[in-house]
Short mmCIF file of N, CA and C in Angstrom, two decimals:
data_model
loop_
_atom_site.label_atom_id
_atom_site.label_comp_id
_atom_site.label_asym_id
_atom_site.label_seq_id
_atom_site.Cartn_x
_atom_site.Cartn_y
_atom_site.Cartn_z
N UNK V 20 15.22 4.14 7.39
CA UNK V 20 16.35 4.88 7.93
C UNK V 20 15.94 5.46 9.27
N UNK V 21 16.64 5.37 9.82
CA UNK V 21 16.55 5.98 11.81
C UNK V 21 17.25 6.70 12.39
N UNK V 22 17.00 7.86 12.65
CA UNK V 22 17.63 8.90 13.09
C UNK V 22 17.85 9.03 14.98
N UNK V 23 18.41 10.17 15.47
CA UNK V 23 18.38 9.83 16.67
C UNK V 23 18.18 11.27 16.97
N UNK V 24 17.18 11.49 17.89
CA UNK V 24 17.06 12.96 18.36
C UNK V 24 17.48 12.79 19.52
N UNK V 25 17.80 14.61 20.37
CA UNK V 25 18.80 14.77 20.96
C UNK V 25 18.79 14.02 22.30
N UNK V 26 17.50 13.31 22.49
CA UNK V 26 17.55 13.24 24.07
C UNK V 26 17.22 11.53 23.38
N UNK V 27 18.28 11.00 22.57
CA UNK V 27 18.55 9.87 22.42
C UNK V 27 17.26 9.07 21.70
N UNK V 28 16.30 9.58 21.41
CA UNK V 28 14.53 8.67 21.11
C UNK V 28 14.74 8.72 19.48
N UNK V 29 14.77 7.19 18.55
CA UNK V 29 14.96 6.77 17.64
C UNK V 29 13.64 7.96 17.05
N UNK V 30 14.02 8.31 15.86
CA UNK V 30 12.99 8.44 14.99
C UNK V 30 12.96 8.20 13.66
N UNK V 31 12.27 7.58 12.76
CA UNK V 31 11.99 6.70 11.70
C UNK V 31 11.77 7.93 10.34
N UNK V 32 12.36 8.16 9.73
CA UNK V 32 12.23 8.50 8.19
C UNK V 32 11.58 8.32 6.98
N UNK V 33 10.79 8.44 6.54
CA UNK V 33 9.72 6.86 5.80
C UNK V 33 10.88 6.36 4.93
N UNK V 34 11.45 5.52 4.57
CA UNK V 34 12.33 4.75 3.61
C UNK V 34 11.78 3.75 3.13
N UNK V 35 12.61 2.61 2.24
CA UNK V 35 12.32 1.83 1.69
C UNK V 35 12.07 0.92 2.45
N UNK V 36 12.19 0.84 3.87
CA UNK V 36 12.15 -0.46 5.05
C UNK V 36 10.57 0.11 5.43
N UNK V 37 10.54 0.95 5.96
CA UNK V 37 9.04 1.75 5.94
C UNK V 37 7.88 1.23 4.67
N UNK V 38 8.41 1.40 3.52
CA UNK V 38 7.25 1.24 2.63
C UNK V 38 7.35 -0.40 2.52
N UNK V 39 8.04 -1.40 2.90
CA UNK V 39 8.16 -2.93 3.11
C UNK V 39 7.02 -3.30 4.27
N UNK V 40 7.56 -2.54 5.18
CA UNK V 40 6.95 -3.08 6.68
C UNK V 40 5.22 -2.76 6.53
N UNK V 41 4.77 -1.54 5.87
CA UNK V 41 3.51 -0.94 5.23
C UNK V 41 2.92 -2.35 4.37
N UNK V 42 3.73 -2.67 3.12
CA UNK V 42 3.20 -3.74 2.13
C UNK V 42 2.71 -5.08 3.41
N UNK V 43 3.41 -4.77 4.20
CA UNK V 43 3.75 -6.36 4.91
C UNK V 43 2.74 -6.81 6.32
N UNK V 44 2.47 -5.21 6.68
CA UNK V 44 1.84 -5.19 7.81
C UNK V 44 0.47 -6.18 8.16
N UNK V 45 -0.09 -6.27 7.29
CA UNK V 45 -1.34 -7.31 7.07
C UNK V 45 -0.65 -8.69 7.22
N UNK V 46 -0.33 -9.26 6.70
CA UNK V 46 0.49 -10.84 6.58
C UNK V 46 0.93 -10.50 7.97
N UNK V 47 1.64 -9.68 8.59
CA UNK V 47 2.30 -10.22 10.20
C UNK V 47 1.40 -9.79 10.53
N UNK V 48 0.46 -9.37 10.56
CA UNK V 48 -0.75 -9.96 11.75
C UNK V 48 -1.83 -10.96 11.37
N UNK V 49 -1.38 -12.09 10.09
CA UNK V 49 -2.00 -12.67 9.71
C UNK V 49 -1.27 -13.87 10.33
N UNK V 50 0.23 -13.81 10.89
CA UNK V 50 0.95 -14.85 10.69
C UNK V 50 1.15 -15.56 9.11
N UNK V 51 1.23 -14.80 8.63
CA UNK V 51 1.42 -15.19 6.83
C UNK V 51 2.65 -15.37 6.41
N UNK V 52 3.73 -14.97 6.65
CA UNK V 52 5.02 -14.83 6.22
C UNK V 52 5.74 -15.39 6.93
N UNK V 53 7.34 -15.48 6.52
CA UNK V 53 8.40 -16.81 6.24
C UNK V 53 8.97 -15.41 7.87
N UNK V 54 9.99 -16.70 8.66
CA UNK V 54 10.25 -16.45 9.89
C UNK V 54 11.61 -15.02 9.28
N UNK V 55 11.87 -15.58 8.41
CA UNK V 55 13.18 -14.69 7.76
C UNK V 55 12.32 -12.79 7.81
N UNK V 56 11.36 -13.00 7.29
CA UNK V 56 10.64 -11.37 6.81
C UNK V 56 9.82 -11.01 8.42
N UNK V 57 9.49 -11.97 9.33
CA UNK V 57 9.04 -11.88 10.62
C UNK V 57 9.59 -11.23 11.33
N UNK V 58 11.21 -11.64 11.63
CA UNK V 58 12.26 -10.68 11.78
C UNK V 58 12.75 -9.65 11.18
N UNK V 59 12.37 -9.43 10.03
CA UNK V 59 12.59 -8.41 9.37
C UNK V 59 12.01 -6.80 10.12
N UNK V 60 10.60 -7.46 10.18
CA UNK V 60 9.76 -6.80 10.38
C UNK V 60 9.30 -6.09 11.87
N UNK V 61 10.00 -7.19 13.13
CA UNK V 61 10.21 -6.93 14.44
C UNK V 61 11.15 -5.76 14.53
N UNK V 62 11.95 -6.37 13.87
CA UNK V 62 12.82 -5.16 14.19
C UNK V 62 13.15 -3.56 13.53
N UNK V 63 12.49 -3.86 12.45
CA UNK V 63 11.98 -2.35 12.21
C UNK V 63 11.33 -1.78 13.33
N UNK V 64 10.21 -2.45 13.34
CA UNK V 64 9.11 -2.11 14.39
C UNK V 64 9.28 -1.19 16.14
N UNK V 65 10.86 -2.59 16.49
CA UNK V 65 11.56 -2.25 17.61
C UNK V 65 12.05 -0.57 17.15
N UNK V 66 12.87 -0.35 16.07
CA UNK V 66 13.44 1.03 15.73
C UNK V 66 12.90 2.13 14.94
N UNK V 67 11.46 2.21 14.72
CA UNK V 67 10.91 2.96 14.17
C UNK V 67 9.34 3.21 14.46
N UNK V 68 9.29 4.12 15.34
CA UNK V 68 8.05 4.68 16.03
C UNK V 68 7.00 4.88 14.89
N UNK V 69 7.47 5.53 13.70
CA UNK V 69 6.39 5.63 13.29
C UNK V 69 5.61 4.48 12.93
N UNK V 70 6.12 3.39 12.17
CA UNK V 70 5.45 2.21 11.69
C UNK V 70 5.22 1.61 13.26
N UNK V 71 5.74 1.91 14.15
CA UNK V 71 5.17 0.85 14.80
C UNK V 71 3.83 1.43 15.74
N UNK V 72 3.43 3.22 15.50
CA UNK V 72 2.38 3.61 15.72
C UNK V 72 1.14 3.24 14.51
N UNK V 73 1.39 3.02 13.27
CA UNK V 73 0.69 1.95 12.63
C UNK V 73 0.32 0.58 12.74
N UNK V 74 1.21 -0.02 12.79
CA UNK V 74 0.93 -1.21 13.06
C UNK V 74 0.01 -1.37 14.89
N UNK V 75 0.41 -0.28 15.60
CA UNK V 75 -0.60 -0.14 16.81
C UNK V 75 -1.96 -0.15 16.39
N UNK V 76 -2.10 0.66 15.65
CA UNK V 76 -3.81 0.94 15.13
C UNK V 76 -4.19 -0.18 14.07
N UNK V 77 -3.44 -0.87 13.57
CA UNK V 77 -4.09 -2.03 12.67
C UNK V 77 -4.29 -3.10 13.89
N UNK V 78 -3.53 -3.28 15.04
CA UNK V 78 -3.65 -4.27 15.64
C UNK V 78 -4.96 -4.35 16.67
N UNK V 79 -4.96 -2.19 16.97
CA UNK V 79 -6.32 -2.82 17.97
C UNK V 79 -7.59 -2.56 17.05
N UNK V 80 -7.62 -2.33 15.87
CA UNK V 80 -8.39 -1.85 15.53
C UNK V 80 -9.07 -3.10 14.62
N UNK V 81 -8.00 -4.18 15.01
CA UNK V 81 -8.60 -5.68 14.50
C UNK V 81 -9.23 -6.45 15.70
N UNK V 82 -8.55 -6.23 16.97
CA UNK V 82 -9.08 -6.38 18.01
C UNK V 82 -10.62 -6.10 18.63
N UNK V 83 -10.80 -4.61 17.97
CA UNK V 83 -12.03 -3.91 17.96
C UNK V 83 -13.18 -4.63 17.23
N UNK V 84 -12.66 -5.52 15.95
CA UNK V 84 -13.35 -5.37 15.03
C UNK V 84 -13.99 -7.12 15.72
N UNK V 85 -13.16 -7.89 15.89
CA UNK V 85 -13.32 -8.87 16.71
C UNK V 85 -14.00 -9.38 17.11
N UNK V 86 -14.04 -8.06 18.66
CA UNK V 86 -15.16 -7.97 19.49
C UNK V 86 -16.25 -7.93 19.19
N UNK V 87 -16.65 -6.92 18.45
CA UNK V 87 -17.82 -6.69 17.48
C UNK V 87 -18.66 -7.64 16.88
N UNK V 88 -17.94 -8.23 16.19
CA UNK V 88 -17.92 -10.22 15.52
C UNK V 88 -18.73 -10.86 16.28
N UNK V 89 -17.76 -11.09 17.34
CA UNK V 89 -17.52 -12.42 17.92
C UNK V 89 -18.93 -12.36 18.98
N UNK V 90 -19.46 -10.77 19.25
CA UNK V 90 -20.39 -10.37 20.32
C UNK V 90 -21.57 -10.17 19.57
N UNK V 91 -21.75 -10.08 18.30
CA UNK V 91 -23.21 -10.27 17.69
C UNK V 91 -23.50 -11.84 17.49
N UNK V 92 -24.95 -11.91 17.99
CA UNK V 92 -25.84 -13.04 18.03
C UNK V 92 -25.77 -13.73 16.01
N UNK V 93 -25.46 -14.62 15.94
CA UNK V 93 -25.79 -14.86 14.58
C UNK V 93 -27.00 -15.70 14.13
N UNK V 94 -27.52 -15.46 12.71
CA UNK V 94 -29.04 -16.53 12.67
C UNK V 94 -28.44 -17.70 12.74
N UNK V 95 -29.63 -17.91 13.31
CA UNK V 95 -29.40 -20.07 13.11
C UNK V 95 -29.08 -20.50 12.19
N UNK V 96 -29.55 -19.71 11.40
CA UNK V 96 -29.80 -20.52 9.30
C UNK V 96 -28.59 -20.02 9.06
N UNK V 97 -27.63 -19.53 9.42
CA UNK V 97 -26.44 -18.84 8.62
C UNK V 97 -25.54 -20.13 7.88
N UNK V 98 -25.39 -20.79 8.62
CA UNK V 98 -23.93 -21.79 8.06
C UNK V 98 -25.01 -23.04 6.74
N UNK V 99 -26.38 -23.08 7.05
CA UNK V 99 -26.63 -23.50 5.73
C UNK V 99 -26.84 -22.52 4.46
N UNK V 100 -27.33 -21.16 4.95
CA UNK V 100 -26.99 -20.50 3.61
C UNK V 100 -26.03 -20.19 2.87
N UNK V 101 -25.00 -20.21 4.30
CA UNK V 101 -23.76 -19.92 3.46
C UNK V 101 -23.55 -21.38 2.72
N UNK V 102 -23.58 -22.60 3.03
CA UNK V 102 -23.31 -23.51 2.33
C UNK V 102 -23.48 -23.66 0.81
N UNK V 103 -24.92 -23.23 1.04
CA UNK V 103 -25.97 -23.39 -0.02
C UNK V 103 -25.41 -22.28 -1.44
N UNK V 104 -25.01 -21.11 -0.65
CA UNK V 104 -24.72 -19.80 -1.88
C UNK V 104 -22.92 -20.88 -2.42
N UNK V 105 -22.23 -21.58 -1.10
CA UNK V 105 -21.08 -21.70 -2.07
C UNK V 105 -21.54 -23.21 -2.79
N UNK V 106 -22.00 -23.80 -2.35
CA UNK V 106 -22.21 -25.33 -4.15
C UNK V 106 -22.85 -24.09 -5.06
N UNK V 107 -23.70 -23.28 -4.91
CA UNK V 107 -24.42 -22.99 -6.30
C UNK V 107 -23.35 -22.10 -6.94
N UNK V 108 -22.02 -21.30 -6.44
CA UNK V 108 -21.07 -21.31 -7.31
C UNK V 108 -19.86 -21.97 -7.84
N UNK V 109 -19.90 -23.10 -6.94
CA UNK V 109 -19.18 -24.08 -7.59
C UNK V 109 -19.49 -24.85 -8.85
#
């Protein structure tokens, strides 16, 4: 639900579209979900500051995490151990 304060700036209520866009927030930044709930979810986003100051911090804070990743040196041996740990639980 979206309210309007006086100098016209949407503000968001937590509602049942709120606790959706929350369940959902992971999958749209996974690209996981059907184009129908994609839109669903934009446009909450467009009309409700608060979720979409959440979904701000999940997004850079995956961004962050990323970097982090993608900028540590990894061992050489990694992709055969990992091999190795998944046959021995298969």
């Amino acid at each position: 639900m979206v309210d309007m304060t006086n100098d016209g700036k949407a503000i968001c209520n937590i509602s049942n579209e709120c606790e959706r866009v929350a369940c959902l927030i992971h999958e749209y930044l996974d690209k996981a979900i059907d184009d129908d709930t994609c839109r669903f979810i934009q446009t909450h986003l467009a009309t409700c500051p608060h979720c979409l100051g959440k979904f701000d911090f999940e997004h850079e804070l995956r961004g962050t995490i990323r970097k982090c990743v993608c900028s540590a040196p990894l061992p050489a041996d990694l992709k055969s151990r990992i091999c190795k740990a998944i046959a021995k639980e298969a």
